[in-house]
Tab-separated table of C-alpha atoms in Angstrom:
chain	number	residue	atom	x	y	z
P	6	UNK	CA	27.072	262.461	-58.461
P	7	UNK	CA	27.326	258.791	-57.869
P	8	UNK	CA	30.563	258.704	-59.844
P	9	UNK	CA	31.983	261.463	-57.653
P	10	UNK	CA	31.063	259.620	-54.433
P	11	UNK	CA	32.605	256.439	-55.761
P	12	UNK	CA	35.865	258.265	-56.532
P	13	UNK	CA	35.911	259.817	-53.040
P	14	UNK	CA	35.361	256.415	-51.393
P	15	UNK	CA	38.003	254.834	-53.566
P	16	UNK	CA	40.458	257.581	-52.661
P	17	UNK	CA	39.678	257.112	-48.961
P	18	UNK	CA	40.324	253.373	-49.218
P	19	UNK	CA	43.614	254.066	-50.956
P	20	UNK	CA	44.506	256.582	-48.256
P	21	UNK	CA	43.790	254.033	-45.513
P	22	UNK	CA	45.876	251.470	-47.366
P	23	UNK	CA	48.745	253.911	-47.631
P	24	UNK	CA	48.444	254.775	-43.949
P	25	UNK	CA	48.376	251.095	-42.965
P	26	UNK	CA	51.421	250.452	-45.158
P	27	UNK	CA	53.254	253.401	-43.624
P	28	UNK	CA	52.436	252.094	-40.167
P	29	UNK	CA	53.819	248.688	-41.054
P	30	UNK	CA	56.945	250.248	-42.469
P	31	UNK	CA	57.355	252.502	-39.411
P	32	UNK	CA	56.912	249.586	-37.040
P	33	UNK	CA	59.359	247.527	-39.054
P	34	UNK	CA	61.953	250.294	-39.049
P	35	UNK	CA	61.425	250.896	-35.313
P	36	UNK	CA	61.659	247.207	-34.504
P	37	UNK	CA	64.776	246.826	-36.663
P	38	UNK	CA	66.550	249.511	-34.659
P	39	UNK	CA	65.796	247.804	-31.333
P	40	UNK	CA	68.347	245.415	-29.716
P	41	UNK	CA	67.451	241.802	-30.382
P	42	UNK	CA	67.751	239.594	-27.290
P	43	UNK	CA	67.734	235.893	-26.621
P	44	UNK	CA	66.027	234.864	-23.400
P	45	UNK	CA	65.976	231.787	-21.207
P	46	UNK	CA	64.044	230.750	-18.130
P	47	UNK	CA	65.992	229.807	-14.966
P	48	UNK	CA	66.424	226.074	-14.675
P	49	UNK	CA	66.855	223.664	-11.774
P	50	UNK	CA	70.374	222.206	-11.886
P	51	UNK	CA	73.216	220.707	-9.915
P	52	UNK	CA	76.091	223.185	-9.894
P	53	UNK	CA	78.961	220.790	-10.476
P	54	UNK	CA	82.529	221.805	-9.684
P	55	UNK	CA	85.539	220.352	-11.430
P	56	UNK	CA	88.988	220.690	-9.904
P	57	UNK	CA	92.039	220.178	-12.082
P	58	UNK	CA	95.498	220.752	-10.618
P	59	UNK	CA	99.009	219.882	-11.663
P	60	UNK	CA	101.620	218.340	-9.369
P	61	UNK	CA	104.944	216.571	-9.303
P	62	UNK	CA	106.023	213.106	-8.232
P	63	UNK	CA	108.088	213.101	-5.030
P	64	UNK	CA	109.922	210.309	-3.286
P	65	UNK	CA	107.866	208.348	-0.808
P	66	UNK	CA	110.926	208.170	1.432
P	67	UNK	CA	114.231	210.021	1.447
P	68	UNK	CA	117.693	209.041	2.638
P	69	UNK	CA	120.116	211.824	3.605
P	70	UNK	CA	123.668	211.668	2.270
P	71	UNK	CA	125.874	213.044	5.041
P	72	UNK	CA	129.635	213.426	5.037
P	73	UNK	CA	132.485	214.659	7.206
P	74	UNK	CA	131.620	218.136	8.459
P	75	UNK	CA	134.064	220.977	7.909
P	76	UNK	CA	135.277	219.874	4.492
P	77	UNK	CA	134.911	222.218	1.526
P	78	UNK	CA	133.238	220.990	-1.663
P	79	UNK	CA	135.032	221.538	-4.932
P	80	UNK	CA	132.192	220.236	-7.109
P	81	UNK	CA	128.731	218.613	-7.149
P	82	UNK	CA	128.329	215.947	-9.829
P	83	UNK	CA	124.536	215.524	-9.580
P	84	UNK	CA	121.488	217.732	-9.495
P	85	UNK	CA	117.916	217.345	-8.336
P	86	UNK	CA	116.018	214.798	-10.418
P	87	UNK	CA	119.110	212.828	-11.517
P	88	UNK	CA	118.998	209.064	-11.236
P	89	UNK	CA	122.137	207.606	-9.625
P	90	UNK	CA	123.277	204.047	-9.164
P	91	UNK	CA	125.499	202.547	-6.511
P	92	UNK	CA	129.082	203.666	-7.156
P	93	UNK	CA	128.204	206.833	-9.097
P	94	UNK	CA	130.179	209.981	-8.207
P	95	UNK	CA	128.113	212.401	-6.070
P	96	UNK	CA	130.528	215.192	-5.140
P	97	UNK	CA	134.225	216.005	-4.717
P	98	UNK	CA	136.099	217.492	-1.759
P	99	UNK	CA	138.695	220.262	-2.151
P	100	UNK	CA	142.033	218.407	-1.748
P	101	UNK	CA	144.094	221.515	-0.931
P	102	UNK	CA	141.732	222.451	1.858
P	103	UNK	CA	141.651	218.823	3.021
P	104	UNK	CA	145.464	218.674	3.257
P	105	UNK	CA	145.494	221.867	5.327
P	106	UNK	CA	142.968	220.345	7.715
P	107	UNK	CA	145.036	217.136	8.006
P	108	UNK	CA	148.200	219.145	8.766
P	109	UNK	CA	146.377	221.195	11.396
P	110	UNK	CA	144.976	218.031	13.016
P	111	UNK	CA	148.435	216.428	13.103
P	112	UNK	CA	149.953	219.538	14.691
P	113	UNK	CA	147.260	219.483	17.340
P	114	UNK	CA	147.929	215.799	18.055
P	115	UNK	CA	151.684	216.507	18.350
P	116	UNK	CA	151.004	219.384	20.754
P	117	UNK	CA	148.817	217.192	22.943
P	118	UNK	CA	151.417	214.407	22.883
P	119	UNK	CA	154.108	216.821	24.158
P	120	UNK	CA	151.743	218.118	26.836
P	121	UNK	CA	150.897	214.570	27.954
P	122	UNK	CA	154.596	213.601	28.089
P	123	UNK	CA	155.327	216.646	30.266
P	124	UNK	CA	152.509	215.759	32.629
P	125	UNK	CA	153.651	212.134	32.879
P	126	UNK	CA	157.236	213.254	33.602
P	127	UNK	CA	156.053	215.622	36.324
P	128	UNK	CA	153.930	212.869	37.803
P	129	UNK	CA	156.985	210.534	37.897
P	130	UNK	CA	159.065	213.197	39.687
P	131	UNK	CA	156.242	213.826	42.123
P	132	UNK	CA	156.037	210.107	42.854
P	133	UNK	CA	159.778	209.931	43.526
P	134	UNK	CA	159.429	212.867	45.919
P	135	UNK	CA	156.553	211.158	47.752
P	136	UNK	CA	158.561	207.922	48.025
P	137	UNK	CA	161.524	209.846	49.495
P	138	UNK	CA	159.275	211.680	51.962
P	139	UNK	CA	157.743	208.367	53.025
P	140	UNK	CA	161.147	206.752	53.568
P	141	UNK	CA	162.313	209.732	55.635
P	142	UNK	CA	159.107	209.776	57.656
P	143	UNK	CA	159.500	206.104	58.508
P	144	UNK	CA	163.172	206.657	59.423
P	145	UNK	CA	162.209	209.597	61.663
P	146	UNK	CA	159.540	207.449	63.276
P	147	UNK	CA	161.983	204.671	64.101
P	148	UNK	CA	164.592	207.135	65.435
P	149	UNK	CA	162.038	208.994	67.561
P	150	UNK	CA	160.696	205.773	69.017
P	151	UNK	CA	164.182	204.522	69.882
P	152	UNK	CA	165.295	207.787	71.512
P	153	UNK	CA	162.087	208.183	73.477
P	154	UNK	CA	162.209	204.576	74.674
P	155	UNK	CA	165.757	205.177	75.935
P	156	UNK	CA	164.613	208.265	77.862
P	157	UNK	CA	161.747	206.327	79.400
P	158	UNK	CA	164.131	203.520	80.387
P	159	UNK	CA	166.489	205.963	82.082
P	160	UNK	CA	163.656	207.604	83.970
P	161	UNK	CA	162.497	204.185	85.142
P	162	UNK	CA	166.015	203.349	86.366
P	163	UNK	CA	166.157	206.640	88.290
P	164	UNK	CA	162.880	205.844	89.971
P	165	UNK	CA	164.068	202.341	90.927
P	166	UNK	CA	167.277	203.845	92.368
P	167	UNK	CA	165.256	206.316	94.370
P	168	UNK	CA	163.151	203.494	95.835
P	169	UNK	CA	166.288	201.557	96.817
P	170	UNK	CA	167.712	204.639	98.562
P	171	UNK	CA	164.437	205.038	100.441
P	172	UNK	CA	164.609	201.624	101.965
P	173	UNK	CA	167.597	202.720	104.192
P	174	UNK	CA	165.614	205.536	105.700
P	175	UNK	CA	162.708	207.720	104.566
P	176	UNK	CA	163.683	211.204	105.570
P	177	UNK	CA	162.131	214.230	103.951
P	178	UNK	CA	164.868	214.620	101.346
P	179	UNK	CA	164.577	210.964	100.274
P	180	UNK	CA	160.842	211.219	99.984
P	181	UNK	CA	161.166	214.294	97.746
P	182	UNK	CA	163.711	212.555	95.518
P	183	UNK	CA	161.416	209.540	95.118
P	184	UNK	CA	158.481	211.736	94.254
P	185	UNK	CA	160.546	213.666	91.677
P	186	UNK	CA	161.736	210.416	90.041
P	187	UNK	CA	158.158	209.185	89.745
P	188	UNK	CA	157.095	212.447	88.095
P	189	UNK	CA	160.072	212.326	85.731
P	190	UNK	CA	159.207	208.798	84.608
P	191	UNK	CA	155.590	209.721	83.953
P	192	UNK	CA	156.557	212.876	82.024
P	193	UNK	CA	159.068	210.945	79.948
P	194	UNK	CA	156.415	208.359	78.977
P	195	UNK	CA	153.976	211.087	77.998
P	196	UNK	CA	156.636	212.870	75.942
P	197	UNK	CA	157.498	209.583	74.232
P	198	UNK	CA	153.866	208.873	73.342
P	199	UNK	CA	153.408	212.359	71.887
P	200	UNK	CA	156.626	212.235	69.857
P	201	UNK	CA	155.853	208.775	68.500
P	202	UNK	CA	152.289	209.848	67.604
P	203	UNK	CA	153.585	212.879	65.661
P	204	UNK	CA	156.134	210.751	63.813
P	205	UNK	CA	153.424	208.196	62.979
P	206	UNK	CA	151.174	210.887	61.558
P	207	UNK	CA	153.970	212.101	59.309
P	208	UNK	CA	154.239	208.528	57.995
P	209	UNK	CA	150.477	208.419	57.429
P	210	UNK	CA	150.629	211.748	55.557
P	211	UNK	CA	153.377	210.400	53.333
P	212	UNK	CA	151.243	207.335	52.559
P	213	UNK	CA	148.232	209.407	51.409
P	214	UNK	CA	147.587	209.120	47.609
P	215	UNK	CA	148.116	212.168	45.440
P	216	UNK	CA	145.022	214.201	44.566
P	217	UNK	CA	143.574	212.806	41.331
P	218	UNK	CA	143.762	214.962	38.186
P	219	UNK	CA	141.546	214.519	35.093
P	220	UNK	CA	143.815	216.607	32.871
P	221	UNK	CA	145.780	213.659	31.523
P	222	UNK	CA	142.582	211.644	30.930
P	223	UNK	CA	140.943	214.542	29.103
P	224	UNK	CA	144.017	215.068	26.934
P	225	UNK	CA	144.132	211.359	26.121
P	226	UNK	CA	140.466	211.393	25.067
P	227	UNK	CA	141.001	214.509	22.949
P	228	UNK	CA	144.017	212.922	21.275
P	229	UNK	CA	142.057	209.751	20.528
P	230	UNK	CA	139.218	211.779	19.012
P	231	UNK	CA	141.621	213.758	16.847
P	232	UNK	CA	143.333	210.562	15.736
P	233	UNK	CA	140.008	209.024	14.720
P	234	UNK	CA	139.016	212.085	12.680
P	235	UNK	CA	142.491	212.256	11.161
P	236	UNK	CA	142.176	208.681	9.924
P	237	UNK	CA	138.842	209.608	8.282
P	238	UNK	CA	140.399	212.640	6.568
P	239	UNK	CA	143.314	210.561	5.333
P	240	UNK	CA	140.919	207.996	3.937
P	241	UNK	CA	139.143	210.773	2.003
P	242	UNK	CA	142.537	211.947	0.763
P	243	UNK	CA	143.321	208.418	-0.458
P	244	UNK	CA	140.041	208.514	-2.429
P	245	UNK	CA	141.267	211.782	-4.010
P	246	UNK	CA	138.332	213.584	-2.406
P	247	UNK	CA	135.714	211.735	-4.448
P	248	UNK	CA	132.520	210.612	-2.712
P	249	UNK	CA	130.434	207.896	-4.366
P	250	UNK	CA	126.840	206.798	-3.853
P	251	UNK	CA	126.314	203.751	-1.655
P	252	UNK	CA	122.850	203.061	-3.072
P	253	UNK	CA	120.574	203.605	-6.054
P	254	UNK	CA	117.949	206.327	-6.116
P	255	UNK	CA	116.864	209.688	-7.477
P	256	UNK	CA	118.385	212.907	-6.171
P	257	UNK	CA	115.476	214.657	-4.434
P	258	UNK	CA	117.410	217.651	-3.175
P	259	UNK	CA	120.885	219.227	-3.102
P	260	UNK	CA	121.625	221.389	-0.068
P	261	UNK	CA	125.120	222.694	-0.873
P	262	UNK	CA	127.045	224.006	-3.849
P	263	UNK	CA	130.714	224.095	-4.825
P	264	UNK	CA	132.827	226.195	-2.476
P	265	UNK	CA	130.619	225.671	0.571
P	266	UNK	CA	131.656	223.701	3.626
P	267	UNK	CA	129.818	220.603	4.764
P	268	UNK	CA	127.901	221.080	8.008
P	269	UNK	CA	125.771	218.871	10.206
P	270	UNK	CA	122.987	218.683	7.609
P	271	UNK	CA	122.911	216.378	4.595
P	272	UNK	CA	124.835	217.372	1.482
P	273	UNK	CA	122.024	215.931	-0.636
P	274	UNK	CA	119.067	213.564	-0.396
P	275	UNK	CA	118.264	210.413	-2.350
P	276	UNK	CA	114.918	208.727	-2.798
P	277	UNK	CA	114.399	205.462	-0.977
P	278	UNK	CA	113.552	202.956	-3.715
P	279	UNK	CA	112.038	200.612	-1.139
P	280	UNK	CA	109.207	203.124	-0.503
P	281	UNK	CA	106.708	203.907	-3.337
P	282	UNK	CA	106.612	207.463	-4.709
P	283	UNK	CA	103.808	209.984	-4.177
P	284	UNK	CA	102.188	212.609	-6.357
P	285	UNK	CA	102.302	215.970	-4.580
P	286	UNK	CA	99.704	218.553	-5.640
P	287	UNK	CA	99.003	222.067	-4.362
P	288	UNK	CA	95.441	223.403	-4.516
P	289	UNK	CA	93.952	226.747	-3.539
P	290	UNK	CA	91.642	227.373	-0.612
P	291	UNK	CA	88.728	227.696	-3.059
P	292	UNK	CA	89.544	224.359	-4.720
P	293	UNK	CA	89.728	222.670	-1.323
P	294	UNK	CA	85.983	223.280	-0.930
P	295	UNK	CA	85.420	220.659	-3.619
P	296	UNK	CA	88.107	218.073	-2.759
P	297	UNK	CA	88.236	216.180	0.523
P	298	UNK	CA	89.835	213.195	2.188
P	299	UNK	CA	88.801	209.832	0.737
P	300	UNK	CA	87.291	211.526	-2.338
P	301	UNK	CA	87.687	209.659	-5.599
P	302	UNK	CA	89.973	211.460	-8.041
P	303	UNK	CA	91.507	210.770	-11.444
P	304	UNK	CA	95.293	210.915	-11.723
P	305	UNK	CA	97.377	211.006	-14.878
P	306	UNK	CA	101.165	210.927	-14.820
P	307	UNK	CA	103.122	212.401	-17.701
P	308	UNK	CA	103.448	209.836	-20.474
P	309	UNK	CA	101.290	207.258	-18.689
P	310	UNK	CA	97.625	206.281	-18.665
P	311	UNK	CA	95.257	207.731	-16.095
P	312	UNK	CA	93.870	205.858	-13.108
P	313	UNK	CA	91.419	206.447	-10.281
P	314	UNK	CA	92.318	206.528	-6.618
P	315	UNK	CA	91.360	208.256	-3.374
P	316	UNK	CA	92.830	211.191	-1.487
P	317	UNK	CA	94.681	209.839	1.550
P	318	UNK	CA	96.343	213.059	2.749
P	319	UNK	CA	95.200	216.665	2.604
P	320	UNK	CA	96.710	219.379	4.777
P	321	UNK	CA	97.873	222.982	4.821
P	322	UNK	CA	100.989	223.637	2.794
P	323	UNK	CA	104.172	224.559	4.635
P	324	UNK	CA	104.611	227.482	2.201
P	325	UNK	CA	102.251	229.577	4.316
P	326	UNK	CA	100.478	231.094	1.291
P	327	UNK	CA	97.091	229.598	2.197
P	328	UNK	CA	97.350	226.706	-0.249
P	329	UNK	CA	96.762	223.050	0.589
P	330	UNK	CA	98.811	219.977	-0.177
P	331	UNK	CA	97.454	216.665	-1.472
P	332	UNK	CA	99.577	213.507	-1.493
P	333	UNK	CA	98.502	210.606	-3.710
P	334	UNK	CA	100.381	207.337	-2.974
P	335	UNK	CA	101.554	205.546	-6.114
P	336	UNK	CA	102.044	201.833	-6.636
P	337	UNK	CA	105.458	200.254	-6.277
P	338	UNK	CA	107.594	201.040	-9.311
P	339	UNK	CA	105.158	203.714	-10.493
P	340	UNK	CA	106.332	207.282	-11.023
P	341	UNK	CA	109.769	208.852	-10.948
P	342	UNK	CA	110.641	211.785	-8.660
P	343	UNK	CA	110.358	214.959	-10.721
P	344	UNK	CA	107.756	213.524	-13.109
P	345	UNK	CA	104.717	215.769	-13.590
P	346	UNK	CA	101.144	214.648	-13.063
P	347	UNK	CA	97.581	215.945	-13.058
P	348	UNK	CA	94.741	215.430	-10.605
P	349	UNK	CA	91.113	215.806	-11.646
P	350	UNK	CA	88.201	215.755	-9.209
P	351	UNK	CA	84.469	216.402	-9.636
P	352	UNK	CA	82.014	217.586	-7.017
P	353	UNK	CA	78.348	217.109	-8.022
P	354	UNK	CA	77.484	219.945	-5.698
P	355	UNK	CA	74.001	221.005	-4.572
P	356	UNK	CA	70.860	221.232	-6.679
P	357	UNK	CA	69.486	224.786	-6.953
P	358	UNK	CA	66.029	225.801	-8.328
P	359	UNK	CA	67.196	228.873	-10.264
P	360	UNK	CA	70.291	228.434	-12.411
P	361	UNK	CA	71.334	230.553	-15.370
P	362	UNK	CA	74.373	230.602	-17.699
P	363	UNK	CA	77.236	232.544	-16.121
P	364	UNK	CA	77.318	234.924	-19.104
P	365	UNK	CA	73.773	236.013	-18.204
P	366	UNK	CA	75.004	237.195	-14.799
P	367	UNK	CA	76.324	240.758	-14.490
P	368	UNK	CA	78.301	242.387	-11.701
P	369	UNK	CA	78.994	245.947	-10.687
P	370	UNK	CA	81.205	246.444	-7.663
P	371	UNK	CA	79.649	244.101	-5.097
P	372	UNK	CA	76.223	244.041	-6.772
P	373	UNK	CA	75.082	241.113	-8.941
P	374	UNK	CA	72.118	241.448	-11.286
P	375	UNK	CA	70.412	239.985	-14.355
P	376	UNK	CA	68.432	241.483	-17.225
P	377	UNK	CA	64.852	240.214	-17.419
P	378	UNK	CA	62.412	240.833	-20.297
P	379	UNK	CA	58.982	242.186	-19.278
P	380	UNK	CA	55.923	243.348	-21.315
P	381	UNK	CA	54.228	246.765	-21.418
P	382	UNK	CA	51.999	248.895	-23.664
P	383	UNK	CA	53.875	251.220	-25.995
P	384	UNK	CA	53.040	253.679	-28.740
P	385	UNK	CA	52.845	250.848	-31.249
P	386	UNK	CA	51.084	248.399	-28.925
P	387	UNK	CA	52.530	245.783	-26.575
P	388	UNK	CA	56.315	245.818	-26.445
P	389	UNK	CA	59.164	244.097	-24.576
P	390	UNK	CA	61.460	246.033	-22.234
P	391	UNK	CA	64.415	245.352	-19.933
P	392	UNK	CA	64.248	245.251	-16.130
P	393	UNK	CA	67.335	244.868	-13.940
P	394	UNK	CA	66.829	242.402	-11.097
P	395	UNK	CA	69.323	242.287	-8.236
P	396	UNK	CA	70.255	238.737	-7.346
P	397	UNK	CA	72.381	236.856	-4.833
P	398	UNK	CA	74.776	234.249	-6.163
P	399	UNK	CA	74.513	231.054	-4.123
P	400	UNK	CA	77.074	229.079	-6.101
P	401	UNK	CA	78.597	228.999	-9.545
P	402	UNK	CA	81.015	227.139	-11.771
P	403	UNK	CA	82.507	227.892	-15.163
P	404	UNK	CA	79.126	227.307	-16.866
P	405	UNK	CA	76.231	228.051	-14.516
P	406	UNK	CA	75.359	230.307	-11.599
P	407	UNK	CA	72.733	229.547	-8.939
P	408	UNK	CA	70.876	232.742	-7.983
P	409	UNK	CA	68.060	234.018	-5.787
P	410	UNK	CA	66.130	237.273	-5.974
P	411	UNK	CA	62.872	238.750	-7.252
P	412	UNK	CA	62.356	236.104	-9.931
P	413	UNK	CA	60.655	232.773	-10.472
P	414	UNK	CA	60.727	229.892	-12.893
P	415	UNK	CA	58.867	231.900	-15.578
P	416	UNK	CA	61.154	234.945	-15.537
P	417	UNK	CA	62.718	235.489	-18.939
P	418	UNK	CA	66.426	236.111	-18.451
P	419	UNK	CA	68.453	237.761	-21.232
P	420	UNK	CA	71.352	235.519	-22.211
P	421	UNK	CA	72.529	237.503	-25.248
P	422	UNK	CA	71.799	240.738	-27.088
P	423	UNK	CA	72.775	242.172	-30.479
P	424	UNK	CA	73.243	245.643	-28.976
P	425	UNK	CA	73.889	247.171	-25.604
P	426	UNK	CA	70.828	247.050	-23.383
P	427	UNK	CA	69.952	248.940	-20.236
P	428	UNK	CA	67.293	249.073	-17.574
P	429	UNK	CA	63.964	250.196	-19.013
P	430	UNK	CA	65.103	249.961	-22.621
P	431	UNK	CA	62.822	248.464	-25.294
P	432	UNK	CA	63.991	245.281	-27.004
P	433	UNK	CA	62.698	242.634	-29.323
P	434	UNK	CA	62.962	238.909	-28.675
P	435	UNK	CA	64.642	236.625	-31.119
P	436	UNK	CA	63.385	233.506	-29.469
P	437	UNK	CA	63.011	231.731	-26.216
P	438	UNK	CA	65.392	228.957	-25.213
P	439	UNK	CA	63.716	226.424	-22.948
């Protein structure tokens, strides 16, 4: 009996051992099938922002190269970025077109010369006519005065004779004759005065200057202007249409190409070697949040060592695409227009209490969330599970994101997982990164 009880007890112990072993195996198999996650608590950090942008060296000052407008270019010998010295060939003018322009200018000058000669001849004839009219007017004046004076003298003699006849006896007939002689003398004087006045006015009219005309003056000015331009064209022709640089510099821009005519704008532009170059950099609106005027930045030109300086100009780009332009002044003799360069700037940013690695942050449409590991009782005891927590991103860089939401400094945030995880799913922790 005792032996039978002992065997039963031994069998029960073995059964319990088998059950315990099966439980361990089951839990091991179950745990092995669960996603393994790595967690990390949010940390207090400064979210630093680093801005790195490429640019190009531009001339600090530019000098336009203008030339005679209207001429057609047959070739451009330089391009943007080329270094030219004084005396180097810049561009060439079309000689055939130039000769046609010279011929047309000369024909225009000849036409104006003929027109001016005709005007001068007409003016000489008009002057001769005025001189003749003046001489005749003066002759008429003298003749009129002489004739009228004679008439007045005769009327005066008649009056004197009438007075002498009246001294012998003043009858009615004598009195009437005396009165008539007096009237005749007075009328003759008045007629003389009027005739002499009219003749004098005709002399005055003949002495008046001819109405001034600006036509000859305008033609003379036009001819002089054409002659000046013609001399310039002929000088270009003597140079065989070649135009050379009058200074040293780098070509910063070419406005025209072969076959086009020169206008009022510059054919090309050269850098002014007396003004130091600048590094021109375009940054986005987002990058501008982390770079400001007078900020310290690091600059490195292609093939040269880097240096630190400050931002002295920052403004909206003329491109109109929302970008911003930074100009970094370079030292005298430093940089060549067209040379590339890089600007690097760091913004320490603001310190936030809850920062996580950016790869621990998830987004769906406009929603941002994180996976947190929580504890609960399961069929095999206490287990870890996933809970989605909606968060608001306050700031972030390429490494960290500052967040707020239903979490604290002890919340375990999932930073990696061996399998896909989801809200409410059971997981096992590989370790905790502090």
